[in-house]
Amino acid sequence: MSLNRFGYQQQLRRELRVRDLTAYGLVFMVVIAPFGIFGSVFQASGGMIALAYVVGAAAMILTASSYGVMVEKYPVAGSVYGYAGRAIAPAAGFLTGWVILLDYVSIPLLLSLVAGASMTSIVPSVPVWAWVVIFVVANTVMNLLGIKTTKLLNWLFLVAELIVLAIFLAYGLKAIADGKGHGFTLDPFYNGTSFTWSLVLGGVAIGMLSYLGFDALGLLAEDASDGARTVRKAMYASLLTVAVLFVASTYVAAQLVPDPAGLIADGDPSGSAFYDAAEVAGGAWLGTLTALATALAWGIANNMVAQVATSRLLMAMARDRQLPGFLSRVSLKRSVPSNAILTTAAISLAVGVWMSTRDDGITLMSALVNFGAMCAFIVLHVCVIWDHYRNGSRGGVVRNVIVPLVGAAVLLAVIWHANLLAQRVGLIWLGLGILVLVVLYATGRKPTLPKITGPGEPAGVRTEESQHA
């Protein structure tokens, strides 16, 4: 579907095929993501960590279905921001974009902080803030080189992560078979003595962080070779793949935790629970390898694609005159939104260095990311239902009404059991967005989007000049 119908020019190169976008999704979600938050999810779920990841996968599959519906109708960069603005109203799109900004701008910050903390545990002489600077600068340089460079690096990082994961699973399974750990039990999936849905959803509220990333593929709709079809296939492929890997890695690690009861009671303040389990499986070298892999995966691989997605969101909102216009400019030489990339990097540097000095920096950023993502996903489901009754959609009532209703209900339950800090900060951010929207209306600059035209109608394409008029 041509972008001209939506009032835009095609400025980004359509370089990404299904396998490339699938790799983006896998790298963004990080196939070894549970390594870094294993202890927190294990504690919150009462040890039923594998079940928490299964429930999270189910919620995300429902969400992926709604993404597939909307990206097919509106294959433009901006993801849920663009869907809400066109399916409901431009004002709804602005508020949704505002909430998503909380998520996407926070993700590179969180990734740099977690990676910095991991590297400092390996190289204590280098402080966390210094690692934050190193990771942000390295990712900015790579992304400014263009989408082809990013695509190649994605594949290299993905292969490296899969190798580390395979090594851990091989040693872990062999260790359990040899009598180490707690044996092949079903406790990570279900423990009859402690099971409650409230407990499991508490684990899902944290573990959901591992799944965030497949949704960012919607922001690359204008980079995809076949638009909506490519994005939809890649979403399902990447999501189902990581779900299997997450469940496998957390199940094996849960059987090797040295002191499960202590971990549930006291938590994992050092963030080393997974690495301790890896050490039981293969020795100190495997613990160090998994810690180093986590740092590089979060700090470089995931951070790189997170910056790509964030820059596309800033570009999409800016060209619709809902953010400063300079963010919409695309480098003609590299075909990337360079100003948006540099802005994302500047925010990551400033706030990341500040957060590295706080004891609760990682906790706060995790709360912001999860709240923003869950709210955006709920709006996505509402968009599908709204658009179905307003404009009609292919797929019938099941795909366009029942699936999004169930998906939204599950996400609301997750938010209800989320960290109180996430709820408070998220609502404050939403309140600020409403205030900004009121100011826009009061000053005669209410949000608008280009008119969608039919296949044979001329489009009012927004050029660089018209965007800044």
Coordinates of C-alpha atoms in Angstrom, one line a residue:
M1 CA 0.0 0.0 0.0
S2 CA 1.5 3.4 -1.1
L3 CA 2.4 5.9 1.6
N4 CA 0.9 8.6 -0.7
R5 CA -2.5 7.5 0.4
F6 CA -1.7 8.6 4.0
G7 CA -0.2 11.9 2.9
Y8 CA 3.5 11.0 3.2
Q9 CA 6.4 10.5 0.8
Q10 CA 8.5 7.3 0.9
Q11 CA 11.8 8.5 2.3
L12 CA 13.2 5.4 4.0
R13 CA 14.6 2.6 2.0
R14 CA 12.5 -0.6 2.0
E15 CA 15.5 -2.8 2.9
L16 CA 14.1 -5.2 5.4
R17 CA 12.6 -8.6 4.6
V18 CA 10.8 -11.0 6.9
R19 CA 13.9 -12.7 8.1
D20 CA 15.6 -9.3 8.7
L21 CA 12.6 -8.0 10.7
T22 CA 12.4 -11.3 12.6
A23 CA 16.0 -10.8 13.5
Y24 CA 15.2 -7.3 14.6
G25 CA 12.4 -8.6 16.9
L26 CA 14.6 -11.4 18.3
V27 CA 17.5 -8.9 19.0
F28 CA 15.1 -6.3 20.4
M29 CA 13.4 -8.8 22.8
V30 CA 16.9 -10.3 23.5
V31 CA 16.8 -14.1 23.3
I32 CA 18.7 -14.2 26.6
A33 CA 16.6 -11.4 28.2
P34 CA 15.5 -13.5 31.2
F35 CA 19.2 -13.7 32.3
G36 CA 19.1 -10.1 33.5
I37 CA 15.7 -10.2 35.4
F38 CA 15.5 -13.9 36.3
G39 CA 15.7 -13.3 40.1
S40 CA 13.0 -10.6 40.1
V41 CA 10.5 -12.7 38.1
F42 CA 11.3 -15.8 40.1
Q43 CA 10.6 -14.0 43.4
A44 CA 7.4 -12.3 42.1
S45 CA 6.0 -15.5 40.7
G46 CA 6.7 -17.6 43.8
G47 CA 9.1 -19.7 41.8
M48 CA 6.6 -20.4 38.9
I49 CA 8.7 -18.4 36.5
A50 CA 8.1 -20.7 33.5
L51 CA 4.4 -20.3 33.9
A52 CA 4.8 -16.5 34.1
Y53 CA 6.5 -16.5 30.8
V54 CA 3.9 -18.8 29.2
V55 CA 1.1 -16.4 30.4
G56 CA 3.0 -13.5 29.1
A57 CA 3.5 -15.1 25.7
A58 CA -0.3 -15.8 25.5
A59 CA -1.0 -12.1 26.2
M60 CA 1.5 -11.0 23.6
I61 CA 0.1 -13.4 20.9
L62 CA -3.3 -11.7 21.4
T63 CA -1.6 -8.3 21.1
A64 CA 0.3 -9.4 18.0
S65 CA -3.0 -10.3 16.4
S66 CA -4.3 -6.8 16.9
Y67 CA -1.0 -5.4 15.5
G68 CA -1.5 -7.5 12.4
V69 CA -4.9 -6.0 11.9
M70 CA -3.8 -2.4 12.3
V71 CA -0.5 -2.6 10.4
E72 CA -2.5 -4.0 7.4
K73 CA -4.8 -1.0 7.4
Y74 CA -2.2 1.6 8.3
P75 CA 1.3 0.5 7.2
V76 CA 3.1 3.7 8.3
A77 CA 5.8 4.4 10.9
G78 CA 4.5 5.4 14.3
S79 CA 2.8 2.1 15.3
V80 CA 0.0 2.5 17.9
Y81 CA 0.4 6.3 17.7
G82 CA -0.6 6.2 14.1
Y83 CA -3.3 3.6 14.5
A84 CA -5.1 5.5 17.3
G85 CA -4.9 8.8 15.4
R86 CA -6.5 7.3 12.3
A87 CA -8.8 4.7 13.8
I88 CA -10.2 6.9 16.6
A89 CA -9.1 10.6 16.4
P90 CA -5.9 12.6 16.1
A91 CA -6.2 13.7 19.7
A92 CA -6.3 10.0 20.8
G93 CA -3.2 9.4 18.6
F94 CA -1.4 12.2 20.3
L95 CA -2.1 10.9 23.8
T96 CA -1.2 7.4 22.7
G97 CA 2.1 8.7 21.2
W98 CA 2.8 10.6 24.4
V99 CA 2.4 7.4 26.5
I100 CA 4.5 5.4 24.0
L101 CA 7.2 8.0 24.3
L102 CA 7.4 7.1 28.0
D103 CA 8.1 3.5 26.9
Y104 CA 10.4 4.0 23.9
V105 CA 12.5 6.8 25.3
S106 CA 12.9 4.9 28.6
I107 CA 14.0 1.6 26.9
P108 CA 17.5 2.8 25.7
L109 CA 18.0 4.3 29.2
L110 CA 17.1 1.1 30.9
L111 CA 19.2 -1.0 28.6
S112 CA 22.3 1.1 29.2
L113 CA 21.8 1.1 32.9
V114 CA 21.4 -2.7 33.2
A115 CA 24.3 -3.3 30.8
G116 CA 26.5 -0.8 32.7
A117 CA 25.7 -2.4 36.1
S118 CA 26.6 -5.9 34.6
M119 CA 29.9 -4.6 33.2
T120 CA 30.8 -2.9 36.5
S121 CA 30.3 -6.2 38.2
I122 CA 32.9 -7.7 35.8
V123 CA 35.2 -4.6 35.7
P124 CA 34.7 -2.8 39.0
S125 CA 37.2 -0.1 38.2
V126 CA 34.9 1.4 35.6
P127 CA 31.7 3.1 37.0
V128 CA 28.2 2.5 35.7
W129 CA 27.9 6.1 34.3
A130 CA 31.0 5.5 32.1
W131 CA 29.6 2.3 30.6
V132 CA 26.3 4.2 29.9
V133 CA 28.3 6.8 27.9
I134 CA 30.2 4.1 26.0
F135 CA 27.0 2.1 25.1
V136 CA 25.0 5.2 24.0
V137 CA 27.8 6.6 21.8
A138 CA 28.6 3.2 20.2
N139 CA 24.9 2.6 19.3
T140 CA 24.4 6.1 18.0
V141 CA 27.4 5.8 15.6
M142 CA 26.2 2.4 14.3
N143 CA 22.6 3.7 13.7
L144 CA 23.8 6.8 11.9
L145 CA 25.7 4.6 9.4
G146 CA 22.3 3.5 8.0
I147 CA 19.8 0.6 8.1
K148 CA 22.1 -1.7 6.1
T149 CA 24.8 -1.5 8.8
T150 CA 22.2 -2.0 11.5
K151 CA 20.8 -5.0 9.7
L152 CA 24.2 -6.8 9.4
L153 CA 25.1 -6.1 13.1
N154 CA 21.6 -7.5 14.1
W155 CA 22.4 -10.9 12.6
L156 CA 25.9 -11.0 14.2
F157 CA 24.5 -10.2 17.6
L158 CA 21.7 -12.7 17.2
V159 CA 24.0 -15.5 16.3
A160 CA 26.2 -14.7 19.3
E161 CA 23.3 -14.7 21.8
L162 CA 21.9 -18.0 20.4
I163 CA 25.3 -19.6 20.9
V164 CA 25.5 -18.5 24.5
L165 CA 22.0 -19.7 25.1
A166 CA 22.7 -23.1 23.5
I167 CA 25.8 -23.5 25.7
F168 CA 23.8 -22.7 28.9
L169 CA 21.0 -25.1 28.0
A170 CA 23.4 -27.9 27.1
Y171 CA 25.3 -27.6 30.3
G172 CA 22.2 -27.0 32.4
L173 CA 20.3 -30.0 31.1
K174 CA 23.4 -32.2 31.6
A175 CA 23.9 -30.9 35.1
I176 CA 20.2 -31.7 36.1
A177 CA 20.5 -35.2 34.5
D178 CA 23.7 -35.8 36.5
G179 CA 21.9 -35.0 39.8
K180 CA 22.7 -31.4 40.3
G181 CA 20.0 -28.9 41.3
H182 CA 16.5 -30.1 42.1
G183 CA 15.8 -32.5 39.3
F184 CA 13.3 -32.3 36.4
T185 CA 10.2 -31.1 38.4
L186 CA 7.1 -29.2 37.3
D187 CA 7.4 -26.6 40.0
P188 CA 8.5 -23.8 37.6
F189 CA 5.2 -24.3 35.8
Y190 CA 2.9 -25.1 38.8
N191 CA 3.4 -25.4 42.5
G192 CA 0.1 -26.5 44.1
T193 CA 1.1 -25.3 47.6
S194 CA 1.6 -21.6 46.6
F195 CA -0.3 -21.1 43.3
T196 CA -2.6 -18.1 43.0
W197 CA -3.3 -16.1 39.8
S198 CA -2.4 -13.0 41.7
L199 CA 1.1 -14.4 42.3
V200 CA 1.6 -15.5 38.7
L201 CA 0.4 -12.1 37.3
G202 CA 2.8 -10.4 39.6
G203 CA 5.6 -12.3 37.9
V204 CA 4.1 -11.6 34.4
A205 CA 4.1 -7.9 35.2
I206 CA 7.9 -8.0 35.5
G207 CA 8.6 -10.8 33.0
M208 CA 6.6 -8.9 30.3
L209 CA 9.6 -6.7 30.0
S210 CA 11.4 -9.5 28.1
Y211 CA 8.7 -9.6 25.4
L212 CA 8.7 -5.9 24.7
G213 CA 10.2 -5.4 21.2
F214 CA 8.1 -7.4 18.8
D215 CA 5.7 -4.4 18.8
A216 CA 8.5 -2.2 17.7
L217 CA 8.4 -3.9 14.3
G218 CA 5.3 -1.8 13.6
L219 CA 7.5 1.3 13.7
L220 CA 9.6 -0.2 10.8
A221 CA 6.6 -0.5 8.4
E222 CA 8.2 2.0 6.1
D223 CA 11.5 0.1 6.1
A224 CA 9.9 -3.3 5.3
S225 CA 10.2 -4.7 1.8
D226 CA 6.5 -5.7 1.5
G227 CA 5.0 -3.4 4.1
A228 CA 2.3 -4.8 6.3
R229 CA 2.6 -8.4 5.2
T230 CA 6.3 -8.5 6.1
V231 CA 5.8 -6.8 9.5
R232 CA 2.9 -9.2 10.4
K233 CA 4.8 -12.4 9.6
A234 CA 7.9 -11.2 11.4
M235 CA 5.9 -10.3 14.6
Y236 CA 4.5 -13.8 14.9
A237 CA 7.8 -15.5 14.0
S238 CA 9.9 -13.5 16.5
L239 CA 7.3 -13.7 19.3
L240 CA 6.8 -17.5 19.1
T241 CA 10.5 -18.1 18.8
V242 CA 11.5 -16.1 21.9
A243 CA 8.5 -17.6 23.9
V244 CA 10.0 -21.1 23.5
L245 CA 13.5 -19.9 24.3
F246 CA 12.4 -17.9 27.4
V247 CA 10.4 -20.8 28.8
A248 CA 13.3 -23.3 28.2
S249 CA 16.0 -21.1 29.7
T250 CA 14.0 -20.1 32.8
Y251 CA 12.8 -23.7 33.4
V252 CA 16.4 -25.0 33.3
A253 CA 17.7 -22.2 35.5
A254 CA 14.9 -22.6 38.0
Q255 CA 16.0 -26.2 38.6
L256 CA 19.6 -25.0 39.3
V257 CA 18.9 -22.1 41.7
P258 CA 21.0 -22.9 44.8
D259 CA 18.4 -21.6 47.3
P260 CA 14.9 -21.2 45.8
A261 CA 13.2 -20.4 49.1
G262 CA 15.8 -17.8 50.0
L263 CA 15.5 -16.2 46.5
I264 CA 11.7 -16.0 46.9
A265 CA 12.0 -14.6 50.5
D266 CA 14.9 -12.1 50.0
G267 CA 14.8 -11.3 46.3
D268 CA 17.9 -10.8 44.1
P269 CA 19.4 -7.4 45.0
S270 CA 22.6 -8.1 43.2
G271 CA 20.9 -9.4 40.0
S272 CA 23.1 -12.5 40.0
A273 CA 20.5 -15.2 40.4
F274 CA 20.7 -16.5 36.9
Y275 CA 24.5 -16.4 36.8
D276 CA 24.6 -18.3 40.1
A277 CA 22.5 -21.0 38.5
A278 CA 24.8 -21.0 35.5
E279 CA 27.7 -21.5 37.8
V280 CA 26.0 -24.6 39.3
A281 CA 25.6 -25.9 35.8
G282 CA 29.1 -25.4 34.4
G283 CA 31.3 -23.6 36.8
A284 CA 32.5 -20.1 37.3
W285 CA 33.4 -19.6 33.6
L286 CA 29.7 -20.2 32.6
G287 CA 28.5 -17.7 35.2
T288 CA 30.9 -15.1 33.8
L289 CA 30.0 -15.9 30.2
T290 CA 26.3 -15.5 30.8
A291 CA 26.8 -12.2 32.7
L292 CA 29.0 -10.8 29.9
A293 CA 26.6 -11.9 27.3
T294 CA 23.7 -10.2 29.2
A295 CA 25.7 -6.9 29.4
L296 CA 26.5 -6.9 25.6
A297 CA 23.1 -8.0 24.5
W298 CA 21.3 -5.4 26.6
G299 CA 23.9 -2.6 26.1
I300 CA 24.7 -3.0 22.4
A301 CA 22.4 -5.3 20.5
N302 CA 19.1 -4.5 22.1
N303 CA 20.0 -0.8 22.7
M304 CA 20.9 -0.5 19.0
V305 CA 17.4 -1.6 17.7
A306 CA 15.7 0.3 20.6
Q307 CA 17.3 3.5 19.4
V308 CA 16.1 2.7 15.8
A309 CA 12.5 2.2 17.0
T310 CA 12.5 5.3 19.2
S311 CA 13.8 7.5 16.4
R312 CA 11.1 6.3 14.0
L313 CA 8.4 7.2 16.6
L314 CA 9.9 10.7 17.0
M315 CA 10.1 11.1 13.2
A316 CA 6.4 10.0 12.8
M317 CA 5.1 12.4 15.4
A318 CA 7.2 15.3 14.2
R319 CA 6.2 15.0 10.6
D320 CA 2.6 15.2 11.8
R321 CA 3.6 18.5 13.6
Q322 CA 3.0 17.0 17.1
L323 CA 6.7 17.2 18.0
P324 CA 9.3 19.8 16.9
G325 CA 9.7 19.6 13.1
F326 CA 13.5 19.1 13.0
L327 CA 12.9 15.6 14.3
S328 CA 11.3 14.5 11.0
R329 CA 14.3 15.3 8.8
V330 CA 15.8 12.2 7.1
S331 CA 19.4 12.0 6.1
L332 CA 19.5 11.8 2.3
K333 CA 22.8 10.0 2.3
R334 CA 22.0 7.3 4.9
S335 CA 18.2 7.3 4.7
V336 CA 17.9 7.5 8.5
P337 CA 16.1 10.0 10.7
S338 CA 19.4 11.4 11.9
N339 CA 18.0 14.2 14.1
A340 CA 15.7 11.8 15.9
I341 CA 18.6 9.4 16.5
L342 CA 20.8 12.1 17.9
T343 CA 17.9 13.4 20.1
T344 CA 17.3 9.9 21.5
A345 CA 21.0 9.6 22.2
A346 CA 21.2 12.9 24.0
I347 CA 18.2 12.0 26.3
S348 CA 19.8 8.6 27.0
L349 CA 23.1 10.2 27.9
A350 CA 21.7 12.9 30.2
V351 CA 19.1 10.9 32.0
G352 CA 21.1 7.7 32.0
V353 CA 24.1 9.2 33.7
W354 CA 21.8 10.8 36.3
M355 CA 19.9 7.5 36.9
S356 CA 23.2 5.7 37.3
T357 CA 23.7 7.6 40.5
R358 CA 20.4 6.5 42.0
D359 CA 20.0 3.2 43.9
D360 CA 16.5 2.8 42.4
G361 CA 17.4 3.9 38.9
I362 CA 16.9 0.5 37.2
T363 CA 13.7 -0.1 39.1
L364 CA 12.3 3.2 38.2
M365 CA 13.1 2.8 34.5
S366 CA 11.7 -0.7 34.4
A367 CA 8.5 0.6 35.9
L368 CA 8.2 3.3 33.2
V369 CA 8.9 1.0 30.3
N370 CA 6.3 -1.6 31.4
F371 CA 3.6 0.9 32.2
G372 CA 4.0 2.7 28.9
A373 CA 4.0 -0.6 26.9
M374 CA 0.9 -2.1 28.6
C375 CA -1.1 1.1 28.2
A376 CA -0.1 1.3 24.5
F377 CA -1.1 -2.4 24.0
I378 CA -4.5 -1.7 25.5
V379 CA -5.1 1.3 23.3
L380 CA -4.1 -1.0 20.3
H381 CA -6.9 -3.5 21.2
V382 CA -9.4 -0.6 21.5
C383 CA -8.3 0.7 18.1
V384 CA -9.1 -2.7 16.5
I385 CA -12.6 -2.8 17.9
W386 CA -13.3 0.8 17.2
D387 CA -12.1 0.7 13.7
H388 CA -14.0 -2.5 13.0
Y389 CA -17.4 -0.9 14.0
R390 CA -16.5 2.4 12.3
N391 CA -14.9 1.3 9.0
G392 CA -15.3 -2.5 8.9
S393 CA -12.3 -4.9 8.8
R394 CA -11.5 -8.3 7.3
G395 CA -11.4 -11.3 9.6
G396 CA -14.8 -11.2 11.3
V397 CA -15.9 -10.7 14.9
V398 CA -13.4 -13.2 16.4
R399 CA -10.3 -11.4 15.1
N400 CA -11.6 -7.9 15.4
V401 CA -13.7 -8.0 18.6
I402 CA -13.2 -11.1 20.8
V403 CA -9.4 -11.4 20.5
P404 CA -8.8 -7.7 21.3
L405 CA -11.3 -7.8 24.2
V406 CA -9.5 -10.8 25.8
G407 CA -6.1 -9.3 25.1
A408 CA -7.1 -6.0 26.8
A409 CA -8.6 -7.8 29.8
V410 CA -5.3 -9.7 30.4
L411 CA -3.2 -6.6 30.1
L412 CA -5.5 -4.7 32.5
A413 CA -5.0 -7.5 35.0
V414 CA -1.2 -7.3 34.5
I415 CA -1.3 -3.5 35.1
W416 CA -3.4 -4.0 38.2
H417 CA -0.8 -6.3 39.7
A418 CA 2.1 -4.1 38.6
N419 CA 4.5 -2.2 40.8
L420 CA 2.8 0.8 42.5
L421 CA 5.6 3.0 41.4
A422 CA 4.9 2.2 37.7
Q423 CA 1.2 3.1 38.2
R424 CA 2.0 6.4 39.9
V425 CA 4.7 7.6 37.5
G426 CA 2.7 6.5 34.5
L427 CA -0.5 8.3 35.5
I428 CA 1.6 11.5 36.2
W429 CA 3.1 11.2 32.7
L430 CA -0.4 10.7 31.2
G431 CA -1.7 13.7 33.1
L432 CA 1.1 15.9 31.6
G433 CA 0.2 14.6 28.2
I434 CA -3.4 15.7 28.7
L435 CA -2.2 19.1 29.9
V436 CA -0.1 19.5 26.7
L437 CA -3.1 18.5 24.6
V438 CA -5.2 21.2 26.3
V439 CA -2.5 23.8 25.5
L440 CA -2.4 22.7 21.9
Y441 CA -6.2 23.1 21.5
A442 CA -6.1 26.4 23.4
T443 CA -3.4 27.8 21.1
G444 CA -5.1 26.6 17.9
R445 CA -2.7 23.8 17.2
K446 CA -4.9 20.8 17.7
P447 CA -3.4 17.5 16.5
T448 CA -4.2 16.7 12.8
L449 CA -3.2 13.9 10.4
P450 CA -3.1 13.9 6.6
K451 CA -6.3 12.8 5.0
I452 CA -6.4 9.2 3.7
T453 CA -7.2 9.0 0.0
G454 CA -8.5 6.3 -2.1
P455 CA -6.2 4.3 -4.5
G456 CA -7.1 6.5 -7.4
E457 CA -7.3 9.9 -5.6
P458 CA -4.4 12.4 -5.5
A459 CA -2.8 12.6 -2.0
G460 CA -1.9 15.7 -0.1
V461 CA 1.6 14.5 0.5
R462 CA 3.5 16.3 3.2
T463 CA 6.9 17.3 1.9
E464 CA 9.8 18.6 4.0
E465 CA 8.7 22.2 3.3
S466 CA 5.1 21.6 4.2
Q467 CA 6.1 19.9 7.4
H468 CA 7.9 23.0 8.6
A469 CA 5.6 25.6 7.2

